Tab-separated table of N, CA and C and ligand atoms in Angstrom:
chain	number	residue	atom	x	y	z
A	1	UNK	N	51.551	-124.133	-143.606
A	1	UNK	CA	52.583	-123.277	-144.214
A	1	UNK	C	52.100	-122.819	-145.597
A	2	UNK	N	52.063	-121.691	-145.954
A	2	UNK	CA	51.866	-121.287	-147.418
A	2	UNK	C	53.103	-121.539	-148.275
A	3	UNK	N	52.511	-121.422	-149.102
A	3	UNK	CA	53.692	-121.615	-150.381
A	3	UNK	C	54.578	-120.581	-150.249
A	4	UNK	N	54.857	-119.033	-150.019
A	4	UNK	CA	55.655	-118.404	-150.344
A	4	UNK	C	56.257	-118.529	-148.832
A	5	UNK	N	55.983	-118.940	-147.704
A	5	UNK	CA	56.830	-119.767	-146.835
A	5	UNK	C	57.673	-120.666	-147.325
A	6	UNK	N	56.845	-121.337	-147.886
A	6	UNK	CA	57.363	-123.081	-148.301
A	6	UNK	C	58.661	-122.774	-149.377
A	7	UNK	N	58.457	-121.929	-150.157
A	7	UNK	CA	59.662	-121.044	-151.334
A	7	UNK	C	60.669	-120.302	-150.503
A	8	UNK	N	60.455	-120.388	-149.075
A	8	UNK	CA	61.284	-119.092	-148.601
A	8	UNK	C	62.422	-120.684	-147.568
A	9	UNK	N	61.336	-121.444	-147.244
A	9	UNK	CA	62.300	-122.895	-146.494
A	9	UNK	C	63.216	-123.367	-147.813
A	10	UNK	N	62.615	-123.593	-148.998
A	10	UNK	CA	63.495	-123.877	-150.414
A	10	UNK	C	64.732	-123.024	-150.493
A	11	UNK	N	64.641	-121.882	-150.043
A	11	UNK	CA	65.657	-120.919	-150.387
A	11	UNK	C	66.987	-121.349	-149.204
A	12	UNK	N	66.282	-121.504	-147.689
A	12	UNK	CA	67.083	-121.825	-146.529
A	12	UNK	C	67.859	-123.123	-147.102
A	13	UNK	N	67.070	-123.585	-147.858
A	13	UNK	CA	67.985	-124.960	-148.006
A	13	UNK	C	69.073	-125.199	-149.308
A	14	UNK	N	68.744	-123.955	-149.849
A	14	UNK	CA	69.883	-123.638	-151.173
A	14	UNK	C	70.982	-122.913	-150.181
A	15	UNK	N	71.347	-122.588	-149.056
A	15	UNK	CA	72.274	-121.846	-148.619
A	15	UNK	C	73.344	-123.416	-148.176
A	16	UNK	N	72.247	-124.387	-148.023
A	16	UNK	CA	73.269	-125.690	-147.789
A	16	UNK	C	73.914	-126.933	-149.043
A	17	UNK	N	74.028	-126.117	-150.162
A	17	UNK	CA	74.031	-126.584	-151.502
A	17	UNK	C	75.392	-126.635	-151.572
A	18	UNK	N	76.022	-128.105	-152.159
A	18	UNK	CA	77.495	-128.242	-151.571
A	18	UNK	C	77.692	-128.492	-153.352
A	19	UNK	N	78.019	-127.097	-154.033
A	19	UNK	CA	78.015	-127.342	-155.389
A	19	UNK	C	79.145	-126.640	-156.317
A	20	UNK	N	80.635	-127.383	-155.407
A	20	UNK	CA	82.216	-126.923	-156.170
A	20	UNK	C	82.230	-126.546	-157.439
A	21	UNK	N	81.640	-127.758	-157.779
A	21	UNK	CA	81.912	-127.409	-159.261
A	21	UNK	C	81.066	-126.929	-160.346
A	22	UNK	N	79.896	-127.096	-160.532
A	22	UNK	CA	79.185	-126.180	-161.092
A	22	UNK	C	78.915	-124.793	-160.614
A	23	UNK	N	78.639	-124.557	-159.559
A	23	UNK	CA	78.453	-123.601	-158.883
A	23	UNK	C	76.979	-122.927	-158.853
A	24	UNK	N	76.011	-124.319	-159.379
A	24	UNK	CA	74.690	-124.211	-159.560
A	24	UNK	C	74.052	-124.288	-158.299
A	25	UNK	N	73.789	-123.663	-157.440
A	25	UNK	CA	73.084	-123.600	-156.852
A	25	UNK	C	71.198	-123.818	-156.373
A	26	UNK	N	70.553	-124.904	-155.887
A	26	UNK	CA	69.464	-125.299	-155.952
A	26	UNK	C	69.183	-125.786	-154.641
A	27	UNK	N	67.847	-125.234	-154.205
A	27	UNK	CA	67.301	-125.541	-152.517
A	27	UNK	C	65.760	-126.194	-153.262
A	28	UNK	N	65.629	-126.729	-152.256
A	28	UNK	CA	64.329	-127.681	-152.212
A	28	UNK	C	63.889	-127.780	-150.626
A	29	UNK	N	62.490	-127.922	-150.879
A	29	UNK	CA	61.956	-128.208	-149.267
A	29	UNK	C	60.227	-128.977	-149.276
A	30	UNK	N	60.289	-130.014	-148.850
A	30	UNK	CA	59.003	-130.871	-148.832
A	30	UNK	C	58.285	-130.271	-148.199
A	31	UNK	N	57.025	-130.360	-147.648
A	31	UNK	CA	55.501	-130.233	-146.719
A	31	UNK	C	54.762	-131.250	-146.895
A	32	UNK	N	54.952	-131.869	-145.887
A	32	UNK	CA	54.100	-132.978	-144.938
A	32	UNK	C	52.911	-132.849	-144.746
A	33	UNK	N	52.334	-133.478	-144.971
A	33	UNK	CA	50.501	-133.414	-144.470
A	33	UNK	C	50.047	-132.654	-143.265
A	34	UNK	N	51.443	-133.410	-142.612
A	34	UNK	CA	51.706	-132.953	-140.583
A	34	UNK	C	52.032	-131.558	-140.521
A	35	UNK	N	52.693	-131.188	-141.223
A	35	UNK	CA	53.302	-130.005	-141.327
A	35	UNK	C	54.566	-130.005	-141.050
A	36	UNK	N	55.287	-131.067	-140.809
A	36	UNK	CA	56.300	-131.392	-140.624
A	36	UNK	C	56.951	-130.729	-142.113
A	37	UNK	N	58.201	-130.753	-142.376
A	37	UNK	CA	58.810	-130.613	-143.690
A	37	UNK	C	60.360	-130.457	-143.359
A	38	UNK	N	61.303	-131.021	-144.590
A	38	UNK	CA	62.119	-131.399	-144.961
A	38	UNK	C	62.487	-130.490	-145.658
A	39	UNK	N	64.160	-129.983	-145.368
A	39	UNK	CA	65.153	-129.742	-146.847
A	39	UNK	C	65.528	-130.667	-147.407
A	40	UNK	N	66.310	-130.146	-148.843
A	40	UNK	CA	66.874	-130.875	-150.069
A	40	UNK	C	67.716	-129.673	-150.369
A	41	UNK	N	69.111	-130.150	-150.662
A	41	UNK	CA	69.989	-129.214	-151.780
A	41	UNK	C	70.676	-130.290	-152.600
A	42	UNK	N	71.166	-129.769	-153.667
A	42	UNK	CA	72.096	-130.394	-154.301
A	42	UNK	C	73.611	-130.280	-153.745
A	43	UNK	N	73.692	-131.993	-154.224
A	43	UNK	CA	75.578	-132.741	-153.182
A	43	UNK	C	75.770	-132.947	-154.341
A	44	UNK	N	77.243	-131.891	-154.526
A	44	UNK	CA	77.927	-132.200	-155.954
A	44	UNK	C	79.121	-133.917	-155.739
A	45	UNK	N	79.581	-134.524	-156.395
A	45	UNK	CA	80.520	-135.138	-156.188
A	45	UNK	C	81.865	-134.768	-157.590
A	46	UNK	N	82.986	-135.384	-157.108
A	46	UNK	CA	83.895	-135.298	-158.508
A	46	UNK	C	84.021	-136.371	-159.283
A	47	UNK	N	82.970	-137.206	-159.017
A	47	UNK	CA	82.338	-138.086	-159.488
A	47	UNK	C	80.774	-137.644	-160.071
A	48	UNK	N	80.838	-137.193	-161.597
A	48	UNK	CA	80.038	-136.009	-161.561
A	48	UNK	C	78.498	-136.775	-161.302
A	49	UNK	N	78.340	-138.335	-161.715
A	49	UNK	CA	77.336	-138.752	-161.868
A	49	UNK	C	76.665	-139.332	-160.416
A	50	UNK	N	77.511	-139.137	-159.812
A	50	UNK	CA	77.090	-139.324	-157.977
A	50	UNK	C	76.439	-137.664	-157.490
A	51	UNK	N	76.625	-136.873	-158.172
A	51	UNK	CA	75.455	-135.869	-157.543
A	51	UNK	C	74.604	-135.947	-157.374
A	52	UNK	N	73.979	-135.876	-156.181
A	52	UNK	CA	72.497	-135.417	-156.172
A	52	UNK	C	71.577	-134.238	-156.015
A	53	UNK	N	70.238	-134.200	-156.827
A	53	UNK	CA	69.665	-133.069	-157.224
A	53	UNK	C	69.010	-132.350	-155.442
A	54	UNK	N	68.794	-131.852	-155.154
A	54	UNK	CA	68.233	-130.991	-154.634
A	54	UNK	C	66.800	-131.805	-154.198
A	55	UNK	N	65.973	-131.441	-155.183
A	55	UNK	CA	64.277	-131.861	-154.699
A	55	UNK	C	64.506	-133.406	-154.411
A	56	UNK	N	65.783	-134.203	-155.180
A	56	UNK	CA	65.569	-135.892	-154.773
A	56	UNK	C	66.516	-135.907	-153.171
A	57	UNK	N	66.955	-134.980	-152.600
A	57	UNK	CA	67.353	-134.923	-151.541
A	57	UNK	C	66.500	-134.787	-150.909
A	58	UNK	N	65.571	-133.878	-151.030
A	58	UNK	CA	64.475	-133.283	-150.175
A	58	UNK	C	62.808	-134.394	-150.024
A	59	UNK	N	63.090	-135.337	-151.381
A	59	UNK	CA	62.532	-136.205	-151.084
A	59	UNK	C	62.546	-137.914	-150.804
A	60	UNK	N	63.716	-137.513	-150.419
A	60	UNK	CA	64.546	-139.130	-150.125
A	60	UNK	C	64.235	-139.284	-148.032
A	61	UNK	N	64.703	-137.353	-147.948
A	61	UNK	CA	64.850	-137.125	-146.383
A	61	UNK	C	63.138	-137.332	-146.275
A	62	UNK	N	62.226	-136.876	-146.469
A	62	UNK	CA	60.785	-137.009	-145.831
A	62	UNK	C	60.642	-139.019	-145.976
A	63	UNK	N	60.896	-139.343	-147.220
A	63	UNK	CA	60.724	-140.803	-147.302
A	63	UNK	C	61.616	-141.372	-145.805
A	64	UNK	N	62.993	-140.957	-145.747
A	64	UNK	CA	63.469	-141.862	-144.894
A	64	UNK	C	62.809	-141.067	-143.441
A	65	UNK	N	62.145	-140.021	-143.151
A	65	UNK	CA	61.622	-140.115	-142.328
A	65	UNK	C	59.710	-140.925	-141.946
A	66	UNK	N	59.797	-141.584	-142.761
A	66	UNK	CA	58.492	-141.970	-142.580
A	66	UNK	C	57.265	-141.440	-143.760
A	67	UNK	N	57.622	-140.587	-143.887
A	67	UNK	CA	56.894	-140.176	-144.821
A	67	UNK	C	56.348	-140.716	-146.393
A	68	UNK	N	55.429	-140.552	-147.245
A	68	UNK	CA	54.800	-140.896	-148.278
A	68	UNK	C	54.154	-140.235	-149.396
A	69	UNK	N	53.713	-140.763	-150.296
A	69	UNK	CA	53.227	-139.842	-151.272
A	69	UNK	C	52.063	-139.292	-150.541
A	70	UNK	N	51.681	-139.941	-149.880
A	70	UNK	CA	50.057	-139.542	-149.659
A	70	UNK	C	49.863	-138.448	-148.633
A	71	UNK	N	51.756	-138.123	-147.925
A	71	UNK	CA	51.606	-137.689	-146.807
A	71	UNK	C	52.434	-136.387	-147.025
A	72	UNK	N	52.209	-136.612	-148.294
A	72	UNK	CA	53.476	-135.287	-149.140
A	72	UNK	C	52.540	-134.071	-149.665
A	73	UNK	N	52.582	-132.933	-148.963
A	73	UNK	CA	51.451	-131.956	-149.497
A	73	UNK	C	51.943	-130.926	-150.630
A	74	UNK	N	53.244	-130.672	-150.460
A	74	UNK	CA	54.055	-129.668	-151.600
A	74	UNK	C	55.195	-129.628	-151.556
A	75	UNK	N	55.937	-129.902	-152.992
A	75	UNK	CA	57.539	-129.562	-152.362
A	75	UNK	C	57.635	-127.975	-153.711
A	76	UNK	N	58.822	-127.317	-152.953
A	76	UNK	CA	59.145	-126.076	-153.606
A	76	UNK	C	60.876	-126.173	-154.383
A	77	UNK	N	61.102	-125.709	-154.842
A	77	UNK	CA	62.780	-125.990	-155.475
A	77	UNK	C	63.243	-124.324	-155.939
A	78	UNK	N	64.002	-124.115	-155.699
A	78	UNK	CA	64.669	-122.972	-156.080
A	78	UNK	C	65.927	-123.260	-156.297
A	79	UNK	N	66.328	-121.394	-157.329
A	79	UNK	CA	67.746	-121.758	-157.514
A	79	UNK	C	68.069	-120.421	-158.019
A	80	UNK	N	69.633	-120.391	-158.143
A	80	UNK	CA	70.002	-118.873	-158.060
A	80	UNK	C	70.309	-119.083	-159.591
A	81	UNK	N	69.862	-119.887	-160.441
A	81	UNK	CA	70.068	-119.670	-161.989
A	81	UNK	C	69.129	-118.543	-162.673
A	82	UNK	N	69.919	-118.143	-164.126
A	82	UNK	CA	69.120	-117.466	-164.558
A	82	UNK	C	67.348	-117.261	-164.673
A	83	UNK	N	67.000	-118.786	-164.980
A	83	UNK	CA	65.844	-119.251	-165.445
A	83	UNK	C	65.065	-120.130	-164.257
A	84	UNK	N	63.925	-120.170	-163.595
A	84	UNK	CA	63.378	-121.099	-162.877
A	84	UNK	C	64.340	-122.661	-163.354
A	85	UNK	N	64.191	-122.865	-162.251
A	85	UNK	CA	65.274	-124.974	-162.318
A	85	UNK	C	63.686	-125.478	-162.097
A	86	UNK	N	63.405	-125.893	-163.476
A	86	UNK	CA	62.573	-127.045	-163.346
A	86	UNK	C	63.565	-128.548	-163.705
A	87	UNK	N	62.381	-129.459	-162.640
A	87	UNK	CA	63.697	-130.444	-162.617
A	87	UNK	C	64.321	-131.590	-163.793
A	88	UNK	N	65.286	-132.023	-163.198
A	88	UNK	CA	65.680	-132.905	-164.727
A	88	UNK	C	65.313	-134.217	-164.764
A	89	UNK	N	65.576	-134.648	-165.694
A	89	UNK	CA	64.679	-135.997	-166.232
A	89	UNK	C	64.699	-137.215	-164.728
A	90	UNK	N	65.961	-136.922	-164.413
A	90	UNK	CA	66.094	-138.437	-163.624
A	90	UNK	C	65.404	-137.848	-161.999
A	91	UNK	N	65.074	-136.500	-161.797
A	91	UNK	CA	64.390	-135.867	-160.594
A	91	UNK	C	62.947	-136.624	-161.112
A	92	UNK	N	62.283	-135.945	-162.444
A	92	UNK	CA	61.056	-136.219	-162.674
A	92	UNK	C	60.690	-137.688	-162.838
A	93	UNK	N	61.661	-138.349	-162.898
A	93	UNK	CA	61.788	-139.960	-162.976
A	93	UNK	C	61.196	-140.285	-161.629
A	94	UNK	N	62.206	-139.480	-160.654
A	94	UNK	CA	61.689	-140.594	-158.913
A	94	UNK	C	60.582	-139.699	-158.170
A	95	UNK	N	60.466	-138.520	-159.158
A	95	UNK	CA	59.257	-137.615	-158.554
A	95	UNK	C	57.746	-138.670	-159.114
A	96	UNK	N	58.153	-138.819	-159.897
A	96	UNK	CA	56.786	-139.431	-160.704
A	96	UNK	C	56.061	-140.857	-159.645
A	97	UNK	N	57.404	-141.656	-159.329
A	97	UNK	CA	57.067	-142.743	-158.220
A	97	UNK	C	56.550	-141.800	-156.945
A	98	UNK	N	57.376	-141.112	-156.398
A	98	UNK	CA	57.722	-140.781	-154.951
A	98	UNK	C	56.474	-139.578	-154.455
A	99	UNK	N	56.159	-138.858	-155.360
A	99	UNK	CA	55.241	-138.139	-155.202
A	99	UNK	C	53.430	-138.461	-156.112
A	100	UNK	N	52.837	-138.164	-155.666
A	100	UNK	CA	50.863	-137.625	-155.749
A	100	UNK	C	51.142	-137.028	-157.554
A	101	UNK	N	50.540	-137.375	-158.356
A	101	UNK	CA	50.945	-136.970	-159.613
A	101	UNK	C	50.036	-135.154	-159.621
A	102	UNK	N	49.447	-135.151	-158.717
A	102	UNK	CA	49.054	-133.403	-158.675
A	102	UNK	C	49.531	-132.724	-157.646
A	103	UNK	N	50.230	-133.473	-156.888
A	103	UNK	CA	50.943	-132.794	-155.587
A	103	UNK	C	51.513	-131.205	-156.448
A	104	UNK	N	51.136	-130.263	-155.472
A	104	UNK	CA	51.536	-128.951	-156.066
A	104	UNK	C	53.392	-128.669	-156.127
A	105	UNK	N	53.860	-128.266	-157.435
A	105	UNK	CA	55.757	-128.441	-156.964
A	105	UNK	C	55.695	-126.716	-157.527
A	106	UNK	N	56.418	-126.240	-157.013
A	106	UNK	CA	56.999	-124.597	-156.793
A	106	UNK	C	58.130	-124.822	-157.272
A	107	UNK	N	58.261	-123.512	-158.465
A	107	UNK	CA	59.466	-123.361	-158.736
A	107	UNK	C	59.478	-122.305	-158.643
A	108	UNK	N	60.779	-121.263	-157.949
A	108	UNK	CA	60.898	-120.016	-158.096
A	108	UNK	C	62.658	-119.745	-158.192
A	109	UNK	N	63.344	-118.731	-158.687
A	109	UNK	CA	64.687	-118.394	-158.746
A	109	UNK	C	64.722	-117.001	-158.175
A	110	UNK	N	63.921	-116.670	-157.747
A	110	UNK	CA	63.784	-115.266	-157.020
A	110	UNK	C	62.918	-114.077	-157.567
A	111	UNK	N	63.016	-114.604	-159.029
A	111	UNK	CA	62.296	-113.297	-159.908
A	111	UNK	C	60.912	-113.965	-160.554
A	112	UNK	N	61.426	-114.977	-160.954
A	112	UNK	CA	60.337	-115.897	-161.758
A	112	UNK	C	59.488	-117.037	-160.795
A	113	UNK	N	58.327	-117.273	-160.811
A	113	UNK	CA	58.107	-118.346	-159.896
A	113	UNK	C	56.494	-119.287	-161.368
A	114	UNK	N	56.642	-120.366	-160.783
A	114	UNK	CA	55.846	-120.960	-161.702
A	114	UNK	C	55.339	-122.496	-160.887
A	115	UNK	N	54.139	-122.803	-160.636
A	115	UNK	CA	53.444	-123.703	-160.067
A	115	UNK	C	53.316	-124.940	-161.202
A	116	UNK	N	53.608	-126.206	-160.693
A	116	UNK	CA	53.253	-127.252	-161.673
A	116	UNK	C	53.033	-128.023	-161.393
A	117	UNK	N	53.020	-129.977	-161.469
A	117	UNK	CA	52.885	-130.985	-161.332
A	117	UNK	C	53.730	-132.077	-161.504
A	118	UNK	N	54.054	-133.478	-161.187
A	118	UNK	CA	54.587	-134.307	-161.621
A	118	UNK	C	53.516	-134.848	-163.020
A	119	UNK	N	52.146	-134.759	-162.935
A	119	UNK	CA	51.542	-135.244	-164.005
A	119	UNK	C	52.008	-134.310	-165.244
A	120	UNK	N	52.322	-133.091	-164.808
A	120	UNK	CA	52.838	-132.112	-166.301
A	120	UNK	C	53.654	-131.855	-166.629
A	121	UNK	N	54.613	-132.452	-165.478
A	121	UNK	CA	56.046	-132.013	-165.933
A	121	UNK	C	56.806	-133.818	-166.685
A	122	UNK	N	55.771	-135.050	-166.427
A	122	UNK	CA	56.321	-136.368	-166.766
A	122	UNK	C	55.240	-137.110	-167.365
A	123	UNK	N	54.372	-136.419	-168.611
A	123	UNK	CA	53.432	-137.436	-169.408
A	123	UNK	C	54.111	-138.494	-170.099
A	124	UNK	N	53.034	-139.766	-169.996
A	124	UNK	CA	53.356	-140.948	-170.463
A	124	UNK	C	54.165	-141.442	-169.463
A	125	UNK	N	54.492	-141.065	-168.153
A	125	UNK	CA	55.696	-141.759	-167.693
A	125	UNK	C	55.591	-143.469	-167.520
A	126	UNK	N	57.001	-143.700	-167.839
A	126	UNK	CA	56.875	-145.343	-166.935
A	126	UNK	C	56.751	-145.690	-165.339
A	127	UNK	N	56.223	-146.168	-164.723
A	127	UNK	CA	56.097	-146.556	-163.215
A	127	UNK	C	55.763	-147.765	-163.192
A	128	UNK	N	55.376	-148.241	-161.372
A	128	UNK	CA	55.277	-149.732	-160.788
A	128	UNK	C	54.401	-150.169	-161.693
A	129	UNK	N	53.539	-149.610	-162.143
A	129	UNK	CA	52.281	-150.862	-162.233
A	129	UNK	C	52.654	-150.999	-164.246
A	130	UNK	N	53.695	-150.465	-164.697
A	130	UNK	CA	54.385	-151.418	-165.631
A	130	UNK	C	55.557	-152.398	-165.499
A	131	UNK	N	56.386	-152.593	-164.313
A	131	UNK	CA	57.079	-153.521	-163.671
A	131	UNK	C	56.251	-154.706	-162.949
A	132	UNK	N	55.273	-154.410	-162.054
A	132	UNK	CA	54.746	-155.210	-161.675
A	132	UNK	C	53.381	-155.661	-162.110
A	133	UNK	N	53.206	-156.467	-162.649
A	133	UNK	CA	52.137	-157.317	-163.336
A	133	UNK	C	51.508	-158.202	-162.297
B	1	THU	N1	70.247	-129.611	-160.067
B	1	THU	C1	69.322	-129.749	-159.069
B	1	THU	O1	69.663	-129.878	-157.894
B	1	THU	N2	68.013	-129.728	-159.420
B	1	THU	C2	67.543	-129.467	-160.665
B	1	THU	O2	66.337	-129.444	-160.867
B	1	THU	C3	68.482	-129.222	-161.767
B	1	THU	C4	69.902	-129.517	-161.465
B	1	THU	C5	71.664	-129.563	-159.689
B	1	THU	C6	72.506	-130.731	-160.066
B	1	THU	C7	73.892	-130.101	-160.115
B	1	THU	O3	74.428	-130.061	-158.813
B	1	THU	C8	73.636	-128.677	-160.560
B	1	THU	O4	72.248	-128.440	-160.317
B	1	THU	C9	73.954	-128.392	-162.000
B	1	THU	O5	73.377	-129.325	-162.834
């Protein structure tokens, strides 16, 4: 799958974005080594801190299908905001574990698109091998 595929499955999966109350809208979509791949949208709750983001949807579903960092080739994220949605701290938190620190991540909002990393979007991060000694 190319990337502007892979941005166009991100987009399919912002149409399933259950987001009352902000009304922020954000699709995400993994690629599998296999070629297999996964959506992600953001699940608002009225419990605002039970939402979940989009790309950690999209990479919770490849994990609970079997899937791995190693087996994770690109995820893409979109969103109908003004500005590319690059993600937020607590995304880049479980991106940093869950994903390849150069795994390629796509951001596009329709007009703007911009290619990056978990290594560039989370320097210095904390991970396992400072928990586990
Ligand atoms: N959101 C995402 O899904 N991904 C991001 O990268 C930024 C924020 C969601 C969370 C919430 O549903 C809405 O966007 C507004 O913050």
């Amino acid at each position: 799958m190319t990337k502007e595929e892979l941005i166009q499955k991100a987009q399919e999966a912002m149409r399933n974005s259950y987001a009352p109350y902000s009304k922020y809208h954000v699709g995400a979509c993994i690629l599998c080594t296999d070629g297999k791949w996964f959506y992600g949208a953001n699940i608002e709750n009225a419990s605002f801190g039970a939402t979940n983001c989009a790309e950690r949807s999209a990479v919770f579903a490849a994990y609970s299908n079997g899937y791995r960092a190693d087996t994770i080739a690109a995820l893409a994220i979109v969103s109908d905001g003004e500005r590319i949605a690059a993600p937020c701290g607590i995304c880049r938190q479980v991106l940093s574990e869950l994903l390849k620190p150069d795994t390629p991540i796509y951001l596009s909002n329709g007009k703007e698109e911009a290619t990056t990393s978990i290594r560039e979007l989370l320097p210095m991060s904390f991970g396992m091998e400072d928990v586990i000694r």
